[in-house]
């Protein structure tokens, strides 16, 4: 069945550092790919998405590109802020929704 | 405001006492789902529903029941809760999974403790 693998962390960075969270997937067909973010004490909210190969999703300075050849959807940000501290989930939508295990990011001032 | 609501937000109960967690969405979404989130285990799907009267098991359905009599509501029922069902529960909805580009919208979560 479909699956999503992502680096589990935790990841600790200093403010203004570069961020990459790796995500790879296995799926039949042509899934859409998503990154969700969960801030402390809250539910998940959509951060960005890409619906076909080579699409780039972006939001709040975060970006991810749908790479069909490497089955990847890595999340990147050039300069993180303390307010980016959260848990990040990679997910796909095919016949059903599948989530990765989540990566906890802590950004220190 | 488009949203998914869950009630209660917090619940402490005892083993064996039946409980229901309600979930409602106001976006006319076809797809609804329940997840539990536990430390180190990520999100695990309990049950999902593609539409009214259509429900299916997710990855961890044991000990749970659901029903989908109306499009907007998708209650989660624990007939005889046990301590291993202590968890953070999320309800989510999506317009449809017929088109994979539709994202899920999540409720705020219900923190359940079973003593």
CSV table of C-alpha atoms in Angstrom, one decimal, chain A residues 8 30-32 34 36 38 41-44 46 49 51 89 93-97 99-101, chain B residues 9 31 35 37 40 42-43 45 48 50 88 90 94 97 99-104 106-108:
chain,number,residue,atom,x,y,z
A,8,UNK,CA,11.8,11.8,12.5
A,30,UNK,CA,-0.4,9.9,-9.1
A,31,UNK,CA,-0.9,11.1,-5.6
A,32,UNK,CA,-1.0,14.6,-4.3
A,34,UNK,CA,1.1,17.7,1.4
A,36,UNK,CA,1.0,19.8,7.4
A,38,UNK,CA,1.0,21.2,14.1
A,41,UNK,CA,-1.6,22.4,21.6
A,42,UNK,CA,-3.3,22.7,18.2
A,43,UNK,CA,-4.6,20.5,15.4
A,44,UNK,CA,-2.9,20.0,12.1
A,46,UNK,CA,-2.2,22.6,5.8
A,49,UNK,CA,0.7,21.1,-1.2
A,51,UNK,CA,-0.7,18.0,-7.0
A,89,UNK,CA,3.9,16.0,8.8
A,93,UNK,CA,-3.5,11.6,-1.0
A,94,UNK,CA,-4.2,8.7,-3.2
A,95,UNK,CA,-6.9,6.2,-2.6
A,96,UNK,CA,-6.8,7.4,1.0
A,97,UNK,CA,-4.7,9.8,3.0
A,99,UNK,CA,0.8,10.5,6.9
A,100,UNK,CA,4.4,10.3,7.8
A,101,UNK,CA,5.4,10.0,11.4
B,9,UNK,CA,-12.0,18.9,23.9
B,31,UNK,CA,-14.9,12.4,3.3
B,35,UNK,CA,-7.1,9.7,13.9
B,37,UNK,CA,-1.9,10.7,17.9
B,40,UNK,CA,6.4,8.4,18.9
B,42,UNK,CA,2.6,9.8,14.7
B,43,UNK,CA,-1.0,9.9,13.4
B,45,UNK,CA,-6.1,6.4,11.2
B,48,UNK,CA,-12.9,6.8,7.7
B,50,UNK,CA,-16.1,8.2,2.0
B,88,UNK,CA,-5.2,12.7,21.5
B,90,UNK,CA,-8.4,14.3,15.7
B,94,UNK,CA,-12.1,16.6,3.0
B,97,UNK,CA,-10.9,11.6,-2.1
B,99,UNK,CA,-9.8,14.0,-6.5
B,100,UNK,CA,-6.5,13.6,-4.7
B,101,UNK,CA,-5.7,17.3,-4.6
B,102,UNK,CA,-8.3,17.9,-1.9
B,103,UNK,CA,-6.6,18.4,1.4
B,104,UNK,CA,-7.9,17.4,4.8
B,106,UNK,CA,-8.6,19.0,11.0
B,107,UNK,CA,-10.5,19.6,14.2
B,108,UNK,CA,-8.8,21.0,17.3
